[in-house]
mmCIF file of C-alpha atoms in Angstrom:
data_model
loop_
_atom_site.group_PDB
_atom_site.id
_atom_site.type_symbol
_atom_site.label_atom_id
_atom_site.label_comp_id
_atom_site.label_asym_id
_atom_site.label_seq_id
_atom_site.Cartn_x
_atom_site.Cartn_y
_atom_site.Cartn_z
ATOM 1 C CA UNK A 1 -139.863 -148.651 -53.325
ATOM 2 C CA UNK A 2 -140.839 -148.749 -57.005
ATOM 3 C CA UNK A 3 -144.246 -149.608 -58.266
ATOM 4 C CA UNK A 4 -145.244 -153.203 -58.911
ATOM 5 C CA UNK A 5 -146.592 -153.954 -62.373
ATOM 6 C CA UNK A 6 -149.782 -155.947 -61.952
ATOM 7 C CA UNK A 7 -151.467 -154.987 -65.187
ATOM 8 C CA UNK A 8 -149.340 -156.626 -67.887
ATOM 9 C CA UNK A 9 -150.551 -160.215 -67.823
ATOM 10 C CA UNK A 10 -151.438 -160.023 -64.134
ATOM 11 C CA UNK A 11 -154.479 -161.871 -62.850
ATOM 12 C CA UNK A 12 -156.954 -160.854 -60.172
ATOM 13 C CA UNK A 13 -155.611 -163.618 -57.926
ATOM 14 C CA UNK A 14 -152.020 -162.410 -58.334
ATOM 15 C CA UNK A 15 -153.069 -158.830 -57.587
ATOM 16 C CA UNK A 16 -154.921 -159.979 -54.454
ATOM 17 C CA UNK A 17 -151.791 -161.810 -53.283
ATOM 18 C CA UNK A 18 -149.557 -158.788 -53.919
ATOM 19 C CA UNK A 19 -151.739 -156.227 -52.134
ATOM 20 C CA UNK A 20 -150.971 -157.369 -48.552
ATOM 21 C CA UNK A 21 -147.248 -157.700 -49.325
ATOM 22 C CA UNK A 22 -146.981 -154.208 -50.799
ATOM 23 C CA UNK A 23 -149.233 -152.682 -48.129
ATOM 24 C CA UNK A 24 -147.198 -154.248 -45.322
ATOM 25 C CA UNK A 25 -143.991 -152.805 -46.756
ATOM 26 C CA UNK A 26 -145.602 -149.362 -46.851
ATOM 27 C CA UNK A 27 -147.040 -149.757 -43.346
ATOM 28 C CA UNK A 28 -143.635 -150.775 -41.994
ATOM 29 C CA UNK A 29 -141.759 -148.002 -43.850
ATOM 30 C CA UNK A 30 -144.173 -145.077 -43.530
ATOM 31 C CA UNK A 31 -146.465 -146.120 -40.716
ATOM 32 C CA UNK A 32 -149.960 -147.531 -40.846
ATOM 33 C CA UNK A 33 -151.772 -144.243 -40.259
ATOM 34 C CA UNK A 34 -149.592 -142.386 -42.766
ATOM 35 C CA UNK A 35 -150.269 -144.890 -45.557
ATOM 36 C CA UNK A 36 -153.367 -144.382 -47.672
ATOM 37 C CA UNK A 37 -155.242 -146.800 -49.880
ATOM 38 C CA UNK A 38 -154.314 -144.487 -52.774
ATOM 39 C CA UNK A 39 -150.588 -145.015 -52.049
ATOM 40 C CA UNK A 40 -151.058 -148.770 -51.921
ATOM 41 C CA UNK A 41 -152.846 -148.669 -55.294
ATOM 42 C CA UNK A 42 -150.096 -146.472 -56.768
ATOM 43 C CA UNK A 43 -147.365 -148.852 -55.597
ATOM 44 C CA UNK A 44 -149.223 -151.700 -57.271
ATOM 45 C CA UNK A 45 -149.826 -149.662 -60.427
ATOM 46 C CA UNK A 46 -153.578 -150.278 -60.167
ATOM 47 C CA UNK A 47 -156.547 -147.973 -59.711
ATOM 48 C CA UNK A 48 -158.092 -147.319 -56.315
ATOM 49 C CA UNK A 49 -161.233 -149.023 -57.628
ATOM 50 C CA UNK A 50 -159.209 -152.155 -58.389
ATOM 51 C CA UNK A 51 -157.730 -152.075 -54.893
ATOM 52 C CA UNK A 52 -161.180 -151.653 -53.341
ATOM 53 C CA UNK A 53 -162.400 -154.580 -55.451
ATOM 54 C CA UNK A 54 -160.078 -156.799 -53.403
ATOM 55 C CA UNK A 55 -159.987 -155.037 -50.011
ATOM 56 C CA UNK A 56 -162.397 -152.441 -48.678
ATOM 57 C CA UNK A 57 -159.959 -150.989 -46.116
ATOM 58 C CA UNK A 58 -156.468 -151.077 -44.666
ATOM 59 C CA UNK A 59 -157.924 -153.074 -41.763
ATOM 60 C CA UNK A 60 -159.103 -155.739 -44.223
ATOM 61 C CA UNK A 61 -155.578 -155.956 -45.642
ATOM 62 C CA UNK A 62 -154.078 -156.384 -42.164
ATOM 63 C CA UNK A 63 -156.739 -158.959 -41.338
ATOM 64 C CA UNK A 64 -155.725 -160.930 -44.439
ATOM 65 C CA UNK A 65 -152.067 -160.864 -43.376
ATOM 66 C CA UNK A 66 -152.867 -161.990 -39.832
ATOM 67 C CA UNK A 67 -155.365 -164.642 -40.917
ATOM 68 C CA UNK A 68 -152.888 -166.140 -43.373
ATOM 69 C CA UNK A 69 -150.206 -166.305 -40.681
ATOM 70 C CA UNK A 70 -152.575 -167.821 -38.103
ATOM 71 C CA UNK A 71 -153.823 -170.412 -40.586
ATOM 72 C CA UNK A 72 -150.225 -171.438 -41.272
ATOM 73 C CA UNK A 73 -149.522 -171.725 -37.528
ATOM 74 C CA UNK A 74 -152.661 -173.860 -37.077
ATOM 75 C CA UNK A 75 -151.482 -176.140 -39.907
ATOM 76 C CA UNK A 76 -148.064 -176.427 -38.264
ATOM 77 C CA UNK A 77 -149.582 -177.353 -34.896
ATOM 78 C CA UNK A 78 -151.890 -179.905 -36.533
ATOM 79 C CA UNK A 79 -148.953 -181.493 -38.355
ATOM 80 C CA UNK A 80 -146.722 -181.490 -35.251
ATOM 81 C CA UNK A 81 -149.420 -183.213 -33.174
ATOM 82 C CA UNK A 82 -149.216 -186.189 -35.558
ATOM 83 C CA UNK A 83 -145.453 -186.569 -35.103
ATOM 84 C CA UNK A 84 -143.416 -188.382 -32.479
ATOM 85 C CA UNK A 85 -141.585 -186.071 -30.061
ATOM 86 C CA UNK A 86 -137.874 -185.920 -30.867
ATOM 87 C CA UNK A 87 -134.982 -183.531 -31.339
ATOM 88 C CA UNK A 88 -135.575 -183.755 -35.108
ATOM 89 C CA UNK A 89 -139.218 -182.723 -34.641
ATOM 90 C CA UNK A 90 -138.152 -179.741 -32.525
ATOM 91 C CA UNK A 91 -135.736 -178.644 -35.247
ATOM 92 C CA UNK A 92 -138.311 -179.110 -38.026
ATOM 93 C CA UNK A 93 -141.010 -177.201 -36.118
ATOM 94 C CA UNK A 94 -138.583 -174.368 -35.390
ATOM 95 C CA UNK A 95 -137.656 -174.208 -39.079
ATOM 96 C CA UNK A 96 -141.307 -174.122 -40.147
ATOM 97 C CA UNK A 97 -142.155 -171.590 -37.415
ATOM 98 C CA UNK A 98 -139.311 -169.396 -38.659
ATOM 99 C CA UNK A 99 -140.549 -169.667 -42.241
ATOM 100 C CA UNK A 100 -144.036 -168.546 -41.164
ATOM 101 C CA UNK A 101 -142.922 -165.754 -38.860
ATOM 102 C CA UNK A 102 -140.239 -164.482 -41.242
ATOM 103 C CA UNK A 103 -142.293 -164.725 -44.450
ATOM 104 C CA UNK A 104 -142.352 -160.929 -44.761
ATOM 105 C CA UNK A 105 -138.845 -160.316 -43.455
ATOM 106 C CA UNK A 106 -138.727 -157.855 -40.586
ATOM 107 C CA UNK A 107 -141.625 -155.795 -41.987
ATOM 108 C CA UNK A 108 -144.317 -157.792 -40.154
ATOM 109 C CA UNK A 109 -142.409 -157.705 -36.860
ATOM 110 C CA UNK A 110 -141.904 -153.960 -37.128
ATOM 111 C CA UNK A 111 -145.526 -153.405 -38.106
ATOM 112 C CA UNK A 112 -146.851 -155.439 -35.163
ATOM 113 C CA UNK A 113 -144.563 -153.692 -32.676
ATOM 114 C CA UNK A 114 -145.503 -150.220 -33.929
ATOM 115 C CA UNK A 115 -149.223 -150.934 -34.351
ATOM 116 C CA UNK A 116 -150.413 -153.018 -31.412
ATOM 117 C CA UNK A 117 -153.705 -151.130 -31.339
ATOM 118 C CA UNK A 118 -154.367 -151.915 -35.011
ATOM 119 C CA UNK A 119 -153.544 -155.578 -34.404
ATOM 120 C CA UNK A 120 -155.894 -155.676 -31.421
ATOM 121 C CA UNK A 121 -158.703 -154.026 -33.380
ATOM 122 C CA UNK A 122 -158.279 -156.360 -36.351
ATOM 123 C CA UNK A 123 -157.919 -159.552 -34.317
ATOM 124 C CA UNK A 124 -158.668 -158.922 -30.611
ATOM 125 C CA UNK A 125 -158.341 -162.593 -29.667
ATOM 126 C CA UNK A 126 -155.346 -163.038 -31.996
ATOM 127 C CA UNK A 127 -157.225 -165.969 -33.503
ATOM 128 C CA UNK A 128 -156.116 -168.343 -30.793
ATOM 129 C CA UNK A 129 -152.386 -167.682 -31.249
ATOM 130 C CA UNK A 130 -151.806 -168.055 -27.503
ATOM 131 C CA UNK A 131 -153.460 -171.475 -27.580
ATOM 132 C CA UNK A 132 -151.454 -172.496 -30.633
ATOM 133 C CA UNK A 133 -148.240 -171.481 -28.885
ATOM 134 C CA UNK A 134 -149.211 -173.416 -25.760
ATOM 135 C CA UNK A 135 -149.736 -176.497 -27.938
ATOM 136 C CA UNK A 136 -146.357 -176.008 -29.626
ATOM 137 C CA UNK A 137 -144.612 -175.565 -26.280
ATOM 138 C CA UNK A 138 -146.069 -178.851 -25.051
ATOM 139 C CA UNK A 139 -145.302 -180.691 -28.298
ATOM 140 C CA UNK A 140 -141.712 -179.482 -28.408
ATOM 141 C CA UNK A 141 -140.810 -180.090 -24.793
ATOM 142 C CA UNK A 142 -139.174 -183.472 -24.284
ATOM 143 C CA UNK A 143 -141.132 -185.953 -22.145
ATOM 144 C CA UNK A 144 -140.525 -185.168 -18.466
ATOM 145 C CA UNK A 145 -138.863 -181.900 -19.514
ATOM 146 C CA UNK A 146 -137.059 -179.924 -16.864
ATOM 147 C CA UNK A 147 -137.924 -176.298 -16.239
ATOM 148 C CA UNK A 148 -134.836 -175.322 -18.218
ATOM 149 C CA UNK A 149 -135.871 -177.450 -21.203
ATOM 150 C CA UNK A 150 -139.401 -176.040 -21.169
ATOM 151 C CA UNK A 151 -138.007 -172.526 -21.028
ATOM 152 C CA UNK A 152 -135.565 -173.281 -23.853
ATOM 153 C CA UNK A 153 -138.465 -174.310 -26.122
ATOM 154 C CA UNK A 154 -140.395 -171.132 -25.335
ATOM 155 C CA UNK A 155 -137.356 -168.896 -25.739
ATOM 156 C CA UNK A 156 -136.391 -170.546 -29.034
ATOM 157 C CA UNK A 157 -139.793 -169.850 -30.596
ATOM 158 C CA UNK A 158 -140.020 -166.345 -29.165
ATOM 159 C CA UNK A 159 -136.467 -165.437 -30.201
ATOM 160 C CA UNK A 160 -137.642 -165.701 -33.818
ATOM 161 C CA UNK A 161 -140.439 -163.225 -33.081
ATOM 162 C CA UNK A 162 -138.240 -160.843 -31.119
ATOM 163 C CA UNK A 163 -135.695 -160.457 -33.937
ATOM 164 C CA UNK A 164 -137.564 -157.449 -35.317
ATOM 165 C CA UNK A 165 -137.444 -155.577 -32.026
ATOM 166 C CA UNK A 166 -134.047 -156.714 -30.810
ATOM 167 C CA UNK A 167 -132.404 -156.177 -34.197
ATOM 168 C CA UNK A 168 -133.999 -152.841 -35.052
ATOM 169 C CA UNK A 169 -130.827 -150.795 -34.560
ATOM 170 C CA UNK A 170 -128.245 -153.370 -35.666
ATOM 171 C CA UNK A 171 -126.349 -152.294 -38.762
ATOM 172 C CA UNK A 172 -127.081 -155.390 -40.815
ATOM 173 C CA UNK A 173 -129.480 -156.452 -43.511
ATOM 174 C CA UNK A 174 -132.840 -157.945 -42.591
ATOM 175 C CA UNK A 175 -131.641 -161.262 -44.031
ATOM 176 C CA UNK A 176 -128.579 -161.274 -41.751
ATOM 177 C CA UNK A 177 -130.675 -160.478 -38.681
ATOM 178 C CA UNK A 178 -133.264 -163.138 -39.509
ATOM 179 C CA UNK A 179 -130.592 -165.769 -40.195
ATOM 180 C CA UNK A 180 -128.880 -164.954 -36.894
ATOM 181 C CA UNK A 181 -132.221 -165.257 -35.077
ATOM 182 C CA UNK A 182 -132.729 -168.732 -36.585
ATOM 183 C CA UNK A 183 -129.242 -169.815 -35.489
ATOM 184 C CA UNK A 184 -129.732 -168.535 -31.945
ATOM 185 C CA UNK A 185 -133.165 -170.165 -31.729
ATOM 186 C CA UNK A 186 -131.764 -173.518 -32.859
ATOM 187 C CA UNK A 187 -129.038 -173.301 -30.218
ATOM 188 C CA UNK A 188 -131.683 -172.700 -27.547
ATOM 189 C CA UNK A 189 -133.673 -175.859 -28.301
ATOM 190 C CA UNK A 190 -133.210 -178.772 -25.896
ATOM 191 C CA UNK A 191 -131.234 -181.612 -27.427
#
């Protein structure tokens, strides 16, 4: 991975946005423990002091990634609660869920799988993710849903999240794996 030029015309806000993206790529490629703040700064072509201006630790960077994702999930749930239950809503929620969960390609999935202890330390309660999922399951299940339909909703959402683990040894690009996961998830949804 080459360095990212953040100095030429780059703003503090842009640098702050790039730090978690670049750090996650390093964490996924090299491992969380093996990645230093110095390496993150080097990849961004900024000084360590500039990096520390934005984030005081690797944990703070991970917290930013997780918080951003959880905020997006909360927004999705809030929006979905205002909609009428339908097959179109299920498809739209699955699409938006996929966009949130796949925002960093397979890097986030691989990081979470390999660093459960880091995730627990950064966000022990996972910011209410379990509650958000429970709400989505209920919102996406058709009225009077059968057990099969309820399970289809759960499996559709979780199949997006499992793509990183299930596809880890498939000889295909991340984009191909993620697209296949979306297709499979859509096929799982109740009609």
